[in-house]
Structures are given as C-alpha cells and as structure tokens.
mmCIF file of C-alpha atoms in Angstrom:
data_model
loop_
_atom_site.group_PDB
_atom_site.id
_atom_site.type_symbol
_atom_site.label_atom_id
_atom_site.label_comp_id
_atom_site.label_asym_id
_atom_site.label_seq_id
_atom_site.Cartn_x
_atom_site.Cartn_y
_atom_site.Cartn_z
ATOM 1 C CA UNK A 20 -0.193 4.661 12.379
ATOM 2 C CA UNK A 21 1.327 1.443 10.484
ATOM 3 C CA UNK A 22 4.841 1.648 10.410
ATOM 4 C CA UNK A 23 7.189 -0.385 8.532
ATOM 5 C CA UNK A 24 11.224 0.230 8.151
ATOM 6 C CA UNK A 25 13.592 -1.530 6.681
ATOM 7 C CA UNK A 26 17.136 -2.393 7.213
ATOM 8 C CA UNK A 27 20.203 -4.114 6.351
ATOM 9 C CA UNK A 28 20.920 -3.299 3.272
ATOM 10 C CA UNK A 29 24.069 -2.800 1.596
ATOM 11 C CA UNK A 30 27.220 -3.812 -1.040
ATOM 12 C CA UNK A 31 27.801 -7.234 -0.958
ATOM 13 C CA UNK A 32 29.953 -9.648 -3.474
ATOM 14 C CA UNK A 33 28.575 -12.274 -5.553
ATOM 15 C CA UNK A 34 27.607 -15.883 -3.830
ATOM 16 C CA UNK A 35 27.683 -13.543 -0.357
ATOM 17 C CA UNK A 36 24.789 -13.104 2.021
ATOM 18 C CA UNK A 37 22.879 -10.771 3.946
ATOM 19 C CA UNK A 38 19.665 -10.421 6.122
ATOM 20 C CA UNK A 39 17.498 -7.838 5.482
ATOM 21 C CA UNK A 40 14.841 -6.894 8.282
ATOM 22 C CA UNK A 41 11.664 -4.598 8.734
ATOM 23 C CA UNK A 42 10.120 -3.656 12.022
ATOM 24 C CA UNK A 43 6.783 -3.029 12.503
ATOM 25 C CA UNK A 44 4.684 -0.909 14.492
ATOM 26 C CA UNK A 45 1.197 0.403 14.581
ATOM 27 C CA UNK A 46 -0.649 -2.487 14.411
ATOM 28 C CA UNK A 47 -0.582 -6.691 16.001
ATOM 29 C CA UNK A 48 2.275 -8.142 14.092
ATOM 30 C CA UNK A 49 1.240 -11.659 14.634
ATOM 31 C CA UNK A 50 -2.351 -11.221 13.299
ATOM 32 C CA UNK A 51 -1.209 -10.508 9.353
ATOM 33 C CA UNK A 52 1.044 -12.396 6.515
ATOM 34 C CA UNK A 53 3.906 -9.714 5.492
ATOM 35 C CA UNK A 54 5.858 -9.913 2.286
ATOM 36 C CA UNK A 55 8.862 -8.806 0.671
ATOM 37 C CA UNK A 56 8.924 -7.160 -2.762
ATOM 38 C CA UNK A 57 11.938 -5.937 -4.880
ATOM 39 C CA UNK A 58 12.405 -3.646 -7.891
ATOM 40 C CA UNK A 59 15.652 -3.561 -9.823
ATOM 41 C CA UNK A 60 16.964 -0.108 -10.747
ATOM 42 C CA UNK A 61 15.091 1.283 -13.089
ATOM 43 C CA UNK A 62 12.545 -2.201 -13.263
ATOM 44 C CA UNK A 63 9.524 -2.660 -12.329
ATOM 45 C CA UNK A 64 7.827 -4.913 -9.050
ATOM 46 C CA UNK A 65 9.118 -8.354 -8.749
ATOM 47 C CA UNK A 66 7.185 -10.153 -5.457
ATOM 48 C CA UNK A 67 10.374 -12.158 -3.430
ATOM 49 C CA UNK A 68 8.168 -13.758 -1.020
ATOM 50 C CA UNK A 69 5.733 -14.127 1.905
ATOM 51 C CA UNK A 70 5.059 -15.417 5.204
ATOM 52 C CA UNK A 71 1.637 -15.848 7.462
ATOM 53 C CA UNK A 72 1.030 -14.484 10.681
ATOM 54 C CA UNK A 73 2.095 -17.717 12.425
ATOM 55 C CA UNK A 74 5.179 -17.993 10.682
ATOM 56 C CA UNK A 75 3.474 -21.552 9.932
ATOM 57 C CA UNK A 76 3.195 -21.196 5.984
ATOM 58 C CA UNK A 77 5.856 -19.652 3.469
ATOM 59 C CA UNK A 78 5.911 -19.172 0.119
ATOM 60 C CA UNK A 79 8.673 -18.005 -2.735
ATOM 61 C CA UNK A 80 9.236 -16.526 -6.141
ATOM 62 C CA UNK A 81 11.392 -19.426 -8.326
ATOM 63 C CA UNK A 82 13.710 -16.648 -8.920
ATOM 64 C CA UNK A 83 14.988 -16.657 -4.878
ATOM 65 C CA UNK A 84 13.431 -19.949 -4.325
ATOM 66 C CA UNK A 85 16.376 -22.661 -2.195
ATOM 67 C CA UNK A 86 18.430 -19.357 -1.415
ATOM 68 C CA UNK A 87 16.238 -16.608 0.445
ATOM 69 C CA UNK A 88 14.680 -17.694 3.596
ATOM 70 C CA UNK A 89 11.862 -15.666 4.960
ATOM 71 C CA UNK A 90 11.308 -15.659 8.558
ATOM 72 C CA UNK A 91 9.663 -13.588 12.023
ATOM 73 C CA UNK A 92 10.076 -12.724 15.395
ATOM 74 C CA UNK A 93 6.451 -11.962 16.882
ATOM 75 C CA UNK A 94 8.062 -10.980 20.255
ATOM 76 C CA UNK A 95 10.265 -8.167 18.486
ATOM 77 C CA UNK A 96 7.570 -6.973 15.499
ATOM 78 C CA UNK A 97 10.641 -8.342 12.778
ATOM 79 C CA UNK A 98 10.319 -9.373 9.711
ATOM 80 C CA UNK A 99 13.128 -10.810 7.964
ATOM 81 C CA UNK A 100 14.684 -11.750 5.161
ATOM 82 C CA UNK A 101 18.159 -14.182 4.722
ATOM 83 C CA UNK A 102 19.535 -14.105 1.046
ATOM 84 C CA UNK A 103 22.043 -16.224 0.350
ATOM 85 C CA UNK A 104 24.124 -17.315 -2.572
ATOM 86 C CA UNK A 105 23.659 -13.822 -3.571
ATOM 87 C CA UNK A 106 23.996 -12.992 -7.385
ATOM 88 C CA UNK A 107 24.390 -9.726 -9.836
ATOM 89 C CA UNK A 108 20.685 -10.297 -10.476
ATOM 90 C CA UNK A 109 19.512 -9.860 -6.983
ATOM 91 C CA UNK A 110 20.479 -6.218 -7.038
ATOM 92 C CA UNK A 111 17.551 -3.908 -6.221
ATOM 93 C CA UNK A 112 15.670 -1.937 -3.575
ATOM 94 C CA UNK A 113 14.192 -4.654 -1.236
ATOM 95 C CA UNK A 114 10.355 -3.228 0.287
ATOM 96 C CA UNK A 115 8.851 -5.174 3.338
ATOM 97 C CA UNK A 116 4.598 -5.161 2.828
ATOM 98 C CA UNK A 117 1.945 -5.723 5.054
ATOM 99 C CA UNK A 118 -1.209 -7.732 4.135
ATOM 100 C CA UNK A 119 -3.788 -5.825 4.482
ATOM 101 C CA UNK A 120 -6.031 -8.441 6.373
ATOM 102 C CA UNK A 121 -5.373 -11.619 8.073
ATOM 103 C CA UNK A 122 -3.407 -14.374 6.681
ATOM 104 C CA UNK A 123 -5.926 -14.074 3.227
ATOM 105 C CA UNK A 124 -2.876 -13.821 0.480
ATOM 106 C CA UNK A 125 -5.271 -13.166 -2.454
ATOM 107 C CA UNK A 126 -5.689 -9.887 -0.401
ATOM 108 C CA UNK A 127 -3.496 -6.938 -0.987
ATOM 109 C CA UNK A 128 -0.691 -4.886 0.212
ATOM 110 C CA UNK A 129 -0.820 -2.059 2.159
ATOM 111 C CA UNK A 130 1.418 -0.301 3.182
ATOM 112 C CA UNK A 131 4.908 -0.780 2.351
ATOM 113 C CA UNK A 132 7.994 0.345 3.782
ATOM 114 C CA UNK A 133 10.295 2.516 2.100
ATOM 115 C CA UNK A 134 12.798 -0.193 0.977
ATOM 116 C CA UNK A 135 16.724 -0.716 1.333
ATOM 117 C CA UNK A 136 18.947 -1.153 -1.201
ATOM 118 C CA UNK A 137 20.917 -4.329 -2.112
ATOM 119 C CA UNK A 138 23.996 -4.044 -4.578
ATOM 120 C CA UNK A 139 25.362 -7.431 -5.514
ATOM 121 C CA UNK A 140 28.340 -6.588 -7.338
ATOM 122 C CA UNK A 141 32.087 -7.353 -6.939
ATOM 123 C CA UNK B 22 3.601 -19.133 -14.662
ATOM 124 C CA UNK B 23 0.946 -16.960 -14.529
ATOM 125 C CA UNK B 24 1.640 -13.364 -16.775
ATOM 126 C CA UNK B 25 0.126 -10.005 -16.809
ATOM 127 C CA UNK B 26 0.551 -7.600 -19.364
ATOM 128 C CA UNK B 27 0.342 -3.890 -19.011
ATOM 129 C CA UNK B 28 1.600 -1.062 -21.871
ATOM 130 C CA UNK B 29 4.717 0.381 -21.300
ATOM 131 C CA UNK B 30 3.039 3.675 -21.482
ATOM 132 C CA UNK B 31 -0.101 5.673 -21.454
ATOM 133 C CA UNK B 32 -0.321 9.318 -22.373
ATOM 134 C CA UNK B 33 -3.459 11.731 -21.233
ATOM 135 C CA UNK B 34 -3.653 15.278 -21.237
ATOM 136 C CA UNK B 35 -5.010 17.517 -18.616
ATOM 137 C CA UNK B 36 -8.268 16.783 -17.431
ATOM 138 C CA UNK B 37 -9.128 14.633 -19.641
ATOM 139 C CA UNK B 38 -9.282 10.006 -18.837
ATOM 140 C CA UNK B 39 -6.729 7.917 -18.557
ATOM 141 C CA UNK B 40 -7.408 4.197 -18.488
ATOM 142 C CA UNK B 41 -4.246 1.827 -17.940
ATOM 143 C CA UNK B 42 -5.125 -2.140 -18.924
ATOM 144 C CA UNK B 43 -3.943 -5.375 -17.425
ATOM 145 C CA UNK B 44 -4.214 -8.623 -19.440
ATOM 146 C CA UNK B 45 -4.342 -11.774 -17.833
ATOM 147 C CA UNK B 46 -5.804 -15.279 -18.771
ATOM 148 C CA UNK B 47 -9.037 -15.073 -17.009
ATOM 149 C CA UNK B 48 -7.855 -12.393 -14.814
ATOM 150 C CA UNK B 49 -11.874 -11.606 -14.242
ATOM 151 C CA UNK B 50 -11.693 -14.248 -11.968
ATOM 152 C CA UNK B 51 -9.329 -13.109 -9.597
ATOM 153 C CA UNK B 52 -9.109 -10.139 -7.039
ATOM 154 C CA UNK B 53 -6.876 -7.585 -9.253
ATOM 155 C CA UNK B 54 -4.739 -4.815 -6.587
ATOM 156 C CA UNK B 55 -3.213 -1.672 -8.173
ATOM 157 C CA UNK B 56 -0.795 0.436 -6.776
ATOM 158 C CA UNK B 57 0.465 3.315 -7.799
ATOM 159 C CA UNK B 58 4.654 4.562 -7.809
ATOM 160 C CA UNK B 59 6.156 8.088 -8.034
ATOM 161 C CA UNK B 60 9.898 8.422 -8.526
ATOM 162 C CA UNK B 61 11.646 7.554 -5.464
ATOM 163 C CA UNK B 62 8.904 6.521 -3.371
ATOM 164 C CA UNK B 63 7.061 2.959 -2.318
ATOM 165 C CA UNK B 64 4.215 2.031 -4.149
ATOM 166 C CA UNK B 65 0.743 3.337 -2.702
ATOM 167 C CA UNK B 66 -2.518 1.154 -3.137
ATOM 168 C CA UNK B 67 -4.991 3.374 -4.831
ATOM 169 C CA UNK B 68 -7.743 0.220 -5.907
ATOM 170 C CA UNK B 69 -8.120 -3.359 -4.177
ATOM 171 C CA UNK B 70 -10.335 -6.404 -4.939
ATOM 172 C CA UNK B 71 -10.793 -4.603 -9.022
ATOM 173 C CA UNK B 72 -12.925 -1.713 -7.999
ATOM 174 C CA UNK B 73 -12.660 -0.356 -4.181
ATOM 175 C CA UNK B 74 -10.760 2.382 -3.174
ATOM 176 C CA UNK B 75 -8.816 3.426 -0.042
ATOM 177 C CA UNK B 76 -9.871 5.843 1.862
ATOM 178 C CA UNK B 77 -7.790 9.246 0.912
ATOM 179 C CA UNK B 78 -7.682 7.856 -2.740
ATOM 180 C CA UNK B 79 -9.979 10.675 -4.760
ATOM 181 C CA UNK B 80 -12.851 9.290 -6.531
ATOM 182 C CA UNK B 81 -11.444 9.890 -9.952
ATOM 183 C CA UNK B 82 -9.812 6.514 -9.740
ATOM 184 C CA UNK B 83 -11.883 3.677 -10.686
ATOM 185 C CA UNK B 84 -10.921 0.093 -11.737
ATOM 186 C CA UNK B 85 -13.148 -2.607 -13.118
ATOM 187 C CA UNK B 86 -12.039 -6.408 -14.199
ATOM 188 C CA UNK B 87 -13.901 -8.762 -16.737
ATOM 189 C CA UNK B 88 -12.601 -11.276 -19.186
ATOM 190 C CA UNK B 89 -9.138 -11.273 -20.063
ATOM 191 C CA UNK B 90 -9.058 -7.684 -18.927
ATOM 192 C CA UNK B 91 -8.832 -5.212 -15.901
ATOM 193 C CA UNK B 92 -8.612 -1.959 -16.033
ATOM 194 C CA UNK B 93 -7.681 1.188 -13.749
ATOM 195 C CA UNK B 94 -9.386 4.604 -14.689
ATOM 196 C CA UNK B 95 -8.094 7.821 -13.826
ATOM 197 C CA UNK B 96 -10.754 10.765 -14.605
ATOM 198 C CA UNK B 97 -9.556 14.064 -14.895
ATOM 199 C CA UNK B 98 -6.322 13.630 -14.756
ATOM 200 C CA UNK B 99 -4.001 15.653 -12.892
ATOM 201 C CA UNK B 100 -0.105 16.491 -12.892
ATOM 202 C CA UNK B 101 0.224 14.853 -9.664
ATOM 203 C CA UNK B 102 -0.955 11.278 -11.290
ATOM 204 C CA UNK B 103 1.726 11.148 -13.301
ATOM 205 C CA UNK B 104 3.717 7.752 -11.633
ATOM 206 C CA UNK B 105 4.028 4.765 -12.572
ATOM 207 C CA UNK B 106 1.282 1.928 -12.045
ATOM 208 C CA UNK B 107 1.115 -1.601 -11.404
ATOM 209 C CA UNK B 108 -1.251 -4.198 -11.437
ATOM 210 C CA UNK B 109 -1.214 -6.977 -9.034
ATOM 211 C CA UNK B 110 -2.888 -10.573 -8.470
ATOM 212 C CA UNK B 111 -2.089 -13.641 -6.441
ATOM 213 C CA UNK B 112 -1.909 -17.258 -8.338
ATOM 214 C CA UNK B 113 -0.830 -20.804 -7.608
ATOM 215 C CA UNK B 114 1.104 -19.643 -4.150
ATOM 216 C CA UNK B 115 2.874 -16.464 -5.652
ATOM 217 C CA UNK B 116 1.906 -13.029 -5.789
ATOM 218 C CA UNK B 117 2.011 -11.743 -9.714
ATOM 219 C CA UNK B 118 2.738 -8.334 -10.599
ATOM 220 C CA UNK B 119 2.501 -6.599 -14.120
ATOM 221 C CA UNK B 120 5.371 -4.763 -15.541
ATOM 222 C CA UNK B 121 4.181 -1.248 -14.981
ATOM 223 C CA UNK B 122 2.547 1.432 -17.067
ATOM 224 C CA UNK B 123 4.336 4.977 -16.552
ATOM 225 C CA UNK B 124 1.295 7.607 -17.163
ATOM 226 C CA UNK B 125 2.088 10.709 -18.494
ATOM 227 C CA UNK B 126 0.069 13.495 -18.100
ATOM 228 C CA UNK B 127 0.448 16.534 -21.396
#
C-alpha cells in the first residue's frame, strides 16, 4: 500500500523558515515525480511545486517561486520541502502527492498524504 | 497564467444528477484530473485523463471534456458525495487547479 506522511509542520514568525518532509513507502520512490500542494484554511487547492524522479527537473508556483526549494533523498524515500522567507500568506495545510506514473507531469495525483499544517503568524 | 473556473456551488437532491463544470481556454485539449475533498480529509482522485475512473470509484461518476468545457457527473447522487471538488490540469510547467465546487446533496 502507497504511503505518504508528512512532517514538520508548525508556528513559525514571518520572514522565518522551515522544512517540511514526506516519507514514502509502498512503492520505488525514485521511479515517480512527487509534488507538494497547499490549501489555506478554509481555501481551496493551490499546487506549490514539483520535482521528477531524478531530482533532475523542478518546477514552482510564482507565488513560492526564489523562496521554497523542493528537493529528495532516494536513499531515505524523502521528499522535502525548504520554505523560506516565510510570509502570513503561506499559512495553510501543506499535502505531499505522488504522480501517478513516471516522471509524465500532465499525469495526475494519486494519492496524497494527509498534510501538516503551517501557521505563519507572529 | 492559465485559469479554470468552477461554481462556487452545486446543489442536487437525492438520487437525482449532479454535474460540476470546469472552464478553461481550450481546456478540451488537455488531460483534465478531478479529485474529490470531504471536510478534514486529503483530496481523493475519483476521474483522470477527463473520463477514467479509479478503481473503487462507483460508476456513477463520469467526466467528459470538449471545448472550453469539462465536466464531472455524479448520477444518483448520494449523501456521502457531498465534498468538495476540484478540477485539475497541468500548463506551461505548473500544475493548475480550479477553485472548488462544494456539492450539496438535499
């Protein structure tokens, strides 16, 4: 069974920063692009950003772009994600999601982990 | 940037169809995900690529894509489908959600 949990969530101030991480299980890490998603209380889906298989290829909402850095350890099954220059904005439950084949990113997620909760607020 | 539009809401009764839209320039061009999202829970994929389901997704849910429109179709609609639903496609190097359609069942 795919397993995906998140982690490292938490209260942090304004202009702070904190890495998030998901570990996976249940299937070959390496083979599939992963993804992190976020939803603001009470918002809806906003996509944060993905990375391939490799590692090789990354790509970012403009809303996080030059402050969150996606990254992954294939030896540990981690997926992670570095926010910095954290703002009020950035507040929301943060979801890790697996592709669902491959490295294809028209392709869709599936599944996602349960999220963890960011509060940017002073 | 590309945009996809959704209604804020969609109301069915019992039994009867529900069909929740998702506006896009084009969108018939492009593979169109939706997922589905009950209160306090991670979104589930119930259609991929506009029209297949998962397996363990029941039949009643359907979803087509043409034109400037896609569409998800829920047929005899139950209490348990009440959530709210999303719409999802990737463009120019991002992944594009819609804002959501909360689906009420009467």
């Amino acid at each position: 069974e795919v397993q995906l949990v998140e982690s490292g969530g938490g209260l942090v101030q304004p202009g702070g920063s904190l890495r998030l991480s998901c570990a996976a299980s249940g299937f070959t890490f390496s083979s599939y692009a992963m993804s992190w998603v976020r939803q603001a209380p009470g918002k809806g889906l906003e996509w944060v950003s993905a990375i391939s298989g490799s590692g090789g290829s990354t790509y970012y909402a403009d809303s996080v772009k030059g402050r969150f850095t996606i990254s992954r350890d294939n030896s540990k099954n981690t997926l992670y994600l570095q926010m910095n220059s954290l703002r009020a904005e950035d507040t929301a439950v943060y979801y890790c999601a697996k592709y669902s084949s491959g490295d294809y990113f028209e392709d869709w997620f599936d599944p996602w982990g349960q999220g963890t909760l960011v509060t940017v607020s002073s | 940037s590309y945009e996809l539009t959704q209604p804020l809401s969609v109301s069915v009764a019992l039994g009867q169809t529900a069909r929740i839209t998702c506006g896009g320039n084009n969108i018939g061009s492009k593979n169109v995900h939706w997922y589905q999202q009950k209160p306090g829970q991670a979104p589930v994929l119930v259609i991929y690529r506009d029209s297949n389901r998962p397996s363990g997704i029941p039949e009643r849910f359907s979803g087509s894509n043409s034109g400037n429109t896609a569409t998800l179709t829920i047929s005899r609609a139950q209490a348990g489908d009440e959530a709210d639903y999303y719409c999802q496609v990737w463009d120019s190097s991002t992944a594009v959600f819609g804002g959501g359609t909360k689906l009420t069942v009467l």
